[in-house]
């Protein structure tokens, strides 16, 4: 229960229609897209301005109320599942693109701007905002920054952190902090911008985000390579990178996923293929031409049964539509879907793909694997039914083994989904106790009352596990 | 009302469908209501979570869930965009029925659905009387849309510009025992639908003219009732089932190859909801409903796919007229019909220009428009703007309910754009 006097203050600041406290509404802000238990907040506040965000943070600070910021609630690590009895700050009304500066190639946005809407607005001016998380039609820039979201173009263009030039945010005490700048270079002070990106709402509440834009590529070429063993496909990935070619996108689909996509969309994919690579090179037309040919030759050399190059925009769209429907196609097979994003150095992709197949067999579970092979970021997608307890225990064990394998290969627990609640218990395995301690001390200094998104990232054991 | 366990058990009927939602949130990007309010309980994911909450018995009364569940246009955009293929519409409709049956219908709805709509004869008579006297309470706008507005301030009509009832409903134009003309190619029965019968008889006339022209026989049995969607959307499965029984018996007496309707909502209701939501079906009636469902087709689709596949473009032969087409949710999202109405418009020699977001919901949503007019109108205004931006002279759409909503919006904006069904436009040329 929340003190009614606090609700009254929220009402005064935001207007009653922007403060929700009924149990029904609390339920709808108790979850996100992660397969984790829901937790009911005490109130949801929906500010419309910088001043209002500041007031909310101050009230939470004053009353030591847990505060979880939520954009679209699409994140897969439980980063937006609130604390029981805490406050959810929804960025739904903070959805203004403040400026798109064509001369200096940057954009300034509020955190609630939907990623795809920003990308479209930028594209209309001949510029490019490359990060394209799978949920971009829904996800917000604030959430992308908080989770350091990736996407299909990470290989060549990087992820959200590579585009954040500056931020304005409220710290845990309600002070307004400005970081970074609107210049390409900026060397003043600590790199607080870098620290904030991927901090999952544990260090401050974002208010304004300045993003770097780049010129749109002039030409693109897409192709599909078909393989009869997944090893050959993953070896091709390593070979393309080794040949010093960096495609904009280099995606893999395993046989399980290919069959699911074909059943779902009838796109004409070869259902007998063990794996497909979907590749796009972009840039200057001459370079695209040359790299396209080289990639095609490499695919064939490494054993592709066939390589189809898209000749028209329509054919190109068809290739990417097939890739984008992978998650949908898998999601239709079973009620529960656990989408992991363990990531390995790209040269280890063949090993990781093999390990995933062994894990699926060992735990007798269905795993469809697809993902951003070019940057080492795979999405082993486990299909199950959470109500089947015995199977779900096997799923949990399998997930832990996936993490162990990825770490043993020099990889990471998460390429793009973040730590959140889901991976917090495993973080020590990757980073070691002292780095958790460092993070915890940092957090404690900046947020002594532990109000900002408690439980995420560093929120598990107080002592080293070994 | 105290026994929430009982309700939880009733909602369990939906469990297998509810668990398929993976909470990914993709429904947000296409929900016209969420676009307005940005509230999680207004989008499918939130409502599915609320129903799961009811099933898990976490609420002390059902009103809060019921109220939120009713804030939905039932446009089906979420279902069409859902990665997991959650059958959102069917879940919501069944949930509304479960809640209404548990709580009981409001007295007003009891009268409207059980006393009026469920008895087609009474309903026809009442509407005929209303048609005669409507001039006392409303005055024509004298605009291209042919709308009227209220003479006096009326809470029921607010500032709507509505299309008046036809002075003679369509069913009065056909013989008592119904219309039967056999054709050379095949025979089609027409399910007229309330709005076409009572507000847009011209669409029915145009349908007959077009079918005649192409040598298709026409059967229109008299005494047709409503397809049942208004009752069903309010959770009155009983009235819905009575109407299905009535109409099924009526049409089963006739011989025809296809049941066509010119109303997107009626088509999708007959095709999808009649077999899926009929209360306590025995296997016999389920088979009969499925057989009728297989025979049911939207008239645009029927004409273009089955009757006149050779129908060519006669583009530009009606100079100066440009048409933009609005995809009714019940046609495109529910039935996947989008190309055929456009083909019909081009075959009518009209220049078709696409609007932005042609398949975005117009905001009508049946009873949503009654209970949440402000939201309905703000969604409609976006549609009106997209229509106006094309510079068209005519707006065409295959759903009479959309035609009413869009007429209201165009009238409010003071434009000269007329509103026509594709079949009307095509009929004008033959």
mmCIF file of N, CA and C in Angstrom, chain A residues 17 20 22-25 27-29 31-33 46 70 72-74 92 95 114 135 137-138 328 331-332 335 337 387, chain B residues 15-16 19-20 22-26 28-29 38-41 45-46 49-50 53 58-59 64-65 68 82-85:
data_model
loop_
_atom_site.group_PDB
_atom_site.id
_atom_site.type_symbol
_atom_site.label_atom_id
_atom_site.label_comp_id
_atom_site.label_asym_id
_atom_site.label_seq_id
_atom_site.Cartn_x
_atom_site.Cartn_y
_atom_site.Cartn_z
ATOM 1 N N UNK A 17 -5.495 12.064 -13.964
ATOM 2 C CA UNK A 17 -5.556 11.072 -15.045
ATOM 3 C C UNK A 17 -4.191 10.454 -15.339
ATOM 4 N N UNK A 20 -1.989 6.331 -11.719
ATOM 5 C CA UNK A 20 -2.822 5.132 -11.621
ATOM 6 C C UNK A 20 -2.484 4.403 -10.333
ATOM 7 N N UNK A 22 -5.153 1.859 -9.162
ATOM 8 C CA UNK A 22 -6.059 0.715 -8.998
ATOM 9 C C UNK A 22 -5.335 -0.596 -9.284
ATOM 10 N N UNK A 23 -5.766 -1.618 -8.587
ATOM 11 C CA UNK A 23 -5.107 -2.914 -8.677
ATOM 12 C C UNK A 23 -5.048 -3.418 -10.126
ATOM 13 N N UNK A 24 -6.141 -3.188 -10.862
ATOM 14 C CA UNK A 24 -6.174 -3.671 -12.247
ATOM 15 C C UNK A 24 -5.040 -3.031 -13.055
ATOM 16 N N UNK A 25 -4.875 -1.711 -12.886
ATOM 17 C CA UNK A 25 -3.809 -1.040 -13.636
ATOM 18 C C UNK A 25 -2.432 -1.496 -13.172
ATOM 19 N N UNK A 27 -1.603 -4.338 -12.148
ATOM 20 C CA UNK A 27 -1.304 -5.638 -12.760
ATOM 21 C C UNK A 27 -0.714 -5.464 -14.158
ATOM 22 N N UNK A 28 -1.224 -4.451 -14.891
ATOM 23 C CA UNK A 28 -0.756 -4.297 -16.270
ATOM 24 C C UNK A 28 0.628 -3.633 -16.365
ATOM 25 N N UNK A 29 1.160 -3.221 -15.226
ATOM 26 C CA UNK A 29 2.531 -2.697 -15.227
ATOM 27 C C UNK A 29 3.443 -3.585 -14.381
ATOM 28 N N UNK A 31 4.737 -6.599 -15.345
ATOM 29 C CA UNK A 31 5.496 -7.565 -16.135
ATOM 30 C C UNK A 31 6.194 -6.839 -17.277
ATOM 31 N N UNK A 32 7.114 -7.519 -17.920
ATOM 32 C CA UNK A 32 7.571 -7.067 -19.235
ATOM 33 C C UNK A 32 7.669 -8.315 -20.111
ATOM 34 N N UNK A 33 8.523 -8.303 -21.137
ATOM 35 C CA UNK A 33 8.510 -9.435 -22.064
ATOM 36 C C UNK A 33 9.368 -10.613 -21.590
ATOM 37 N N UNK A 46 2.647 9.027 -14.927
ATOM 38 C CA UNK A 46 2.895 9.249 -16.356
ATOM 39 C C UNK A 46 3.183 10.734 -16.586
ATOM 40 N N UNK A 70 9.660 2.801 -17.137
ATOM 41 C CA UNK A 70 9.192 1.852 -18.142
ATOM 42 C C UNK A 70 8.833 2.577 -19.429
ATOM 43 N N UNK A 72 8.236 0.899 -23.348
ATOM 44 C CA UNK A 72 7.201 0.037 -23.927
ATOM 45 C C UNK A 72 7.102 -1.302 -23.201
ATOM 46 N N UNK A 73 8.028 -1.560 -22.293
ATOM 47 C CA UNK A 73 7.966 -2.830 -21.561
ATOM 48 C C UNK A 73 8.226 -4.030 -22.452
ATOM 49 N N UNK A 74 9.150 -3.876 -23.428
ATOM 50 C CA UNK A 74 9.432 -4.995 -24.333
ATOM 51 C C UNK A 74 10.699 -5.740 -23.938
ATOM 52 N N UNK A 92 5.312 7.086 -21.499
ATOM 53 C CA UNK A 92 4.340 7.139 -22.607
ATOM 54 C C UNK A 92 4.061 8.527 -23.162
ATOM 55 N N UNK A 95 7.122 11.657 -25.580
ATOM 56 C CA UNK A 95 7.410 11.054 -26.879
ATOM 57 C C UNK A 95 7.632 12.086 -27.989
ATOM 58 N N UNK A 114 9.287 6.281 -29.883
ATOM 59 C CA UNK A 114 9.393 4.909 -30.377
ATOM 60 C C UNK A 114 10.532 4.830 -31.401
ATOM 61 N N UNK A 135 12.365 -5.304 -31.545
ATOM 62 C CA UNK A 135 11.100 -4.733 -31.095
ATOM 63 C C UNK A 135 10.962 -3.265 -31.483
ATOM 64 N N UNK A 137 9.507 -1.493 -33.571
ATOM 65 C CA UNK A 137 8.200 -0.904 -33.887
ATOM 66 C C UNK A 137 7.500 -0.440 -32.612
ATOM 67 N N UNK A 138 7.927 -0.961 -31.482
ATOM 68 C CA UNK A 138 7.272 -0.681 -30.207
ATOM 69 C C UNK A 138 8.233 -0.050 -29.197
ATOM 70 N N UNK A 328 8.308 -14.773 -34.539
ATOM 71 C CA UNK A 328 6.869 -15.053 -34.607
ATOM 72 C C UNK A 328 6.623 -16.514 -34.889
ATOM 73 N N UNK A 331 7.368 -18.530 -31.932
ATOM 74 C CA UNK A 331 6.442 -18.228 -30.837
ATOM 75 C C UNK A 331 5.126 -18.985 -30.974
ATOM 76 N N UNK A 332 4.787 -19.334 -32.210
ATOM 77 C CA UNK A 332 3.502 -20.008 -32.427
ATOM 78 C C UNK A 332 3.543 -21.482 -32.034
ATOM 79 N N UNK A 335 3.466 -22.427 -25.918
ATOM 80 C CA UNK A 335 2.988 -21.253 -25.170
ATOM 81 C C UNK A 335 4.102 -20.359 -24.617
ATOM 82 N N UNK A 337 8.063 -18.939 -24.501
ATOM 83 C CA UNK A 337 9.234 -18.794 -25.356
ATOM 84 C C UNK A 337 10.313 -18.052 -24.570
ATOM 85 N N UNK A 387 3.894 -24.065 -17.624
ATOM 86 C CA UNK A 387 3.052 -24.840 -16.704
ATOM 87 C C UNK A 387 3.560 -26.271 -16.543
ATOM 88 N N UNK B 15 -8.122 -20.442 -20.782
ATOM 89 C CA UNK B 15 -6.714 -20.603 -20.398
ATOM 90 C C UNK B 15 -5.794 -20.975 -21.563
ATOM 91 N N UNK B 16 -6.202 -21.994 -22.334
ATOM 92 C CA UNK B 16 -5.327 -22.453 -23.422
ATOM 93 C C UNK B 16 -5.034 -21.340 -24.419
ATOM 94 N N UNK B 19 -2.612 -18.455 -22.481
ATOM 95 C CA UNK B 19 -1.189 -18.740 -22.258
ATOM 96 C C UNK B 19 -0.342 -18.522 -23.506
ATOM 97 N N UNK B 20 -0.976 -18.368 -24.654
ATOM 98 C CA UNK B 20 -0.170 -18.194 -25.867
ATOM 99 C C UNK B 20 0.412 -16.779 -25.991
ATOM 100 N N UNK B 22 2.920 -14.088 -25.299
ATOM 101 C CA UNK B 22 4.268 -14.107 -24.714
ATOM 102 C C UNK B 22 4.661 -12.723 -24.186
ATOM 103 N N UNK B 23 3.680 -11.816 -24.084
ATOM 104 C CA UNK B 23 3.900 -10.489 -23.483
ATOM 105 C C UNK B 23 4.974 -9.673 -24.219
ATOM 106 N N UNK B 24 5.130 -9.907 -25.507
ATOM 107 C CA UNK B 24 6.193 -9.209 -26.232
ATOM 108 C C UNK B 24 5.854 -7.738 -26.449
ATOM 109 N N UNK B 25 4.564 -7.416 -26.430
ATOM 110 C CA UNK B 25 4.174 -6.012 -26.564
ATOM 111 C C UNK B 25 4.047 -5.516 -27.992
ATOM 112 N N UNK B 26 4.186 -6.418 -28.974
ATOM 113 C CA UNK B 26 4.107 -5.966 -30.367
ATOM 114 C C UNK B 26 2.731 -5.380 -30.700
ATOM 115 N N UNK B 28 1.268 -3.138 -29.227
ATOM 116 C CA UNK B 28 1.238 -1.690 -28.990
ATOM 117 C C UNK B 28 1.380 -0.872 -30.269
ATOM 118 N N UNK B 29 2.192 -1.384 -31.203
ATOM 119 C CA UNK B 29 2.511 -0.553 -32.372
ATOM 120 C C UNK B 29 1.331 -0.400 -33.322
ATOM 121 N N UNK B 38 -1.803 5.525 -24.602
ATOM 122 C CA UNK B 38 -0.522 4.962 -24.152
ATOM 123 C C UNK B 38 -0.640 4.229 -22.815
ATOM 124 N N UNK B 39 -1.816 3.733 -22.515
ATOM 125 C CA UNK B 39 -1.979 2.997 -21.257
ATOM 126 C C UNK B 39 -1.976 1.502 -21.523
ATOM 127 N N UNK B 40 -1.236 0.788 -20.682
ATOM 128 C CA UNK B 40 -1.062 -0.652 -20.898
ATOM 129 C C UNK B 40 -2.394 -1.419 -20.843
ATOM 130 N N UNK B 41 -3.345 -0.945 -20.045
ATOM 131 C CA UNK B 41 -4.608 -1.686 -19.971
ATOM 132 C C UNK B 41 -5.456 -1.457 -21.224
ATOM 133 N N UNK B 45 -2.060 -6.809 -24.802
ATOM 134 C CA UNK B 45 -1.227 -7.474 -23.796
ATOM 135 C C UNK B 45 -1.746 -7.217 -22.389
ATOM 136 N N UNK B 46 -2.132 -5.971 -22.110
ATOM 137 C CA UNK B 46 -2.621 -5.625 -20.780
ATOM 138 C C UNK B 46 -3.947 -6.309 -20.471
ATOM 139 N N UNK B 49 -3.442 -9.874 -19.749
ATOM 140 C CA UNK B 49 -2.913 -10.040 -18.392
ATOM 141 C C UNK B 49 -4.043 -9.915 -17.371
ATOM 142 N N UNK B 50 -4.970 -8.990 -17.628
ATOM 143 C CA UNK B 50 -6.094 -8.817 -16.701
ATOM 144 C C UNK B 50 -6.977 -10.072 -16.661
ATOM 145 N N UNK B 53 -5.342 -12.525 -14.695
ATOM 146 C CA UNK B 53 -5.522 -12.148 -13.291
ATOM 147 C C UNK B 53 -6.873 -12.613 -12.750
ATOM 148 N N UNK B 58 -7.330 -12.967 -8.525
ATOM 149 C CA UNK B 58 -6.627 -11.982 -7.698
ATOM 150 C C UNK B 58 -7.454 -10.713 -7.450
ATOM 151 N N UNK B 59 -8.633 -10.631 -8.062
ATOM 152 C CA UNK B 59 -9.446 -9.424 -7.845
ATOM 153 C C UNK B 59 -10.625 -9.725 -6.933
ATOM 154 N N UNK B 64 -13.626 -3.789 -12.442
ATOM 155 C CA UNK B 64 -12.465 -3.094 -12.978
ATOM 156 C C UNK B 64 -11.960 -3.745 -14.257
ATOM 157 N N UNK B 65 -11.972 -5.061 -14.282
ATOM 158 C CA UNK B 65 -11.522 -5.777 -15.482
ATOM 159 C C UNK B 65 -12.544 -5.582 -16.598
ATOM 160 N N UNK B 68 -12.243 -2.205 -18.265
ATOM 161 C CA UNK B 68 -11.068 -2.094 -19.136
ATOM 162 C C UNK B 68 -11.210 -2.950 -20.393
ATOM 163 N N UNK B 82 0.129 -10.124 -34.271
ATOM 164 C CA UNK B 82 0.649 -10.842 -33.102
ATOM 165 C C UNK B 82 1.618 -11.940 -33.507
ATOM 166 N N UNK B 83 2.855 -11.881 -33.011
ATOM 167 C CA UNK B 83 3.831 -12.926 -33.356
ATOM 168 C C UNK B 83 3.365 -14.315 -32.933
ATOM 169 N N UNK B 84 2.678 -14.401 -31.808
ATOM 170 C CA UNK B 84 2.269 -15.717 -31.323
ATOM 171 C C UNK B 84 0.937 -16.171 -31.895
ATOM 172 N N UNK B 85 0.302 -15.319 -32.667
ATOM 173 C CA UNK B 85 -0.982 -15.689 -33.240
ATOM 174 C C UNK B 85 -2.082 -15.827 -32.201
#
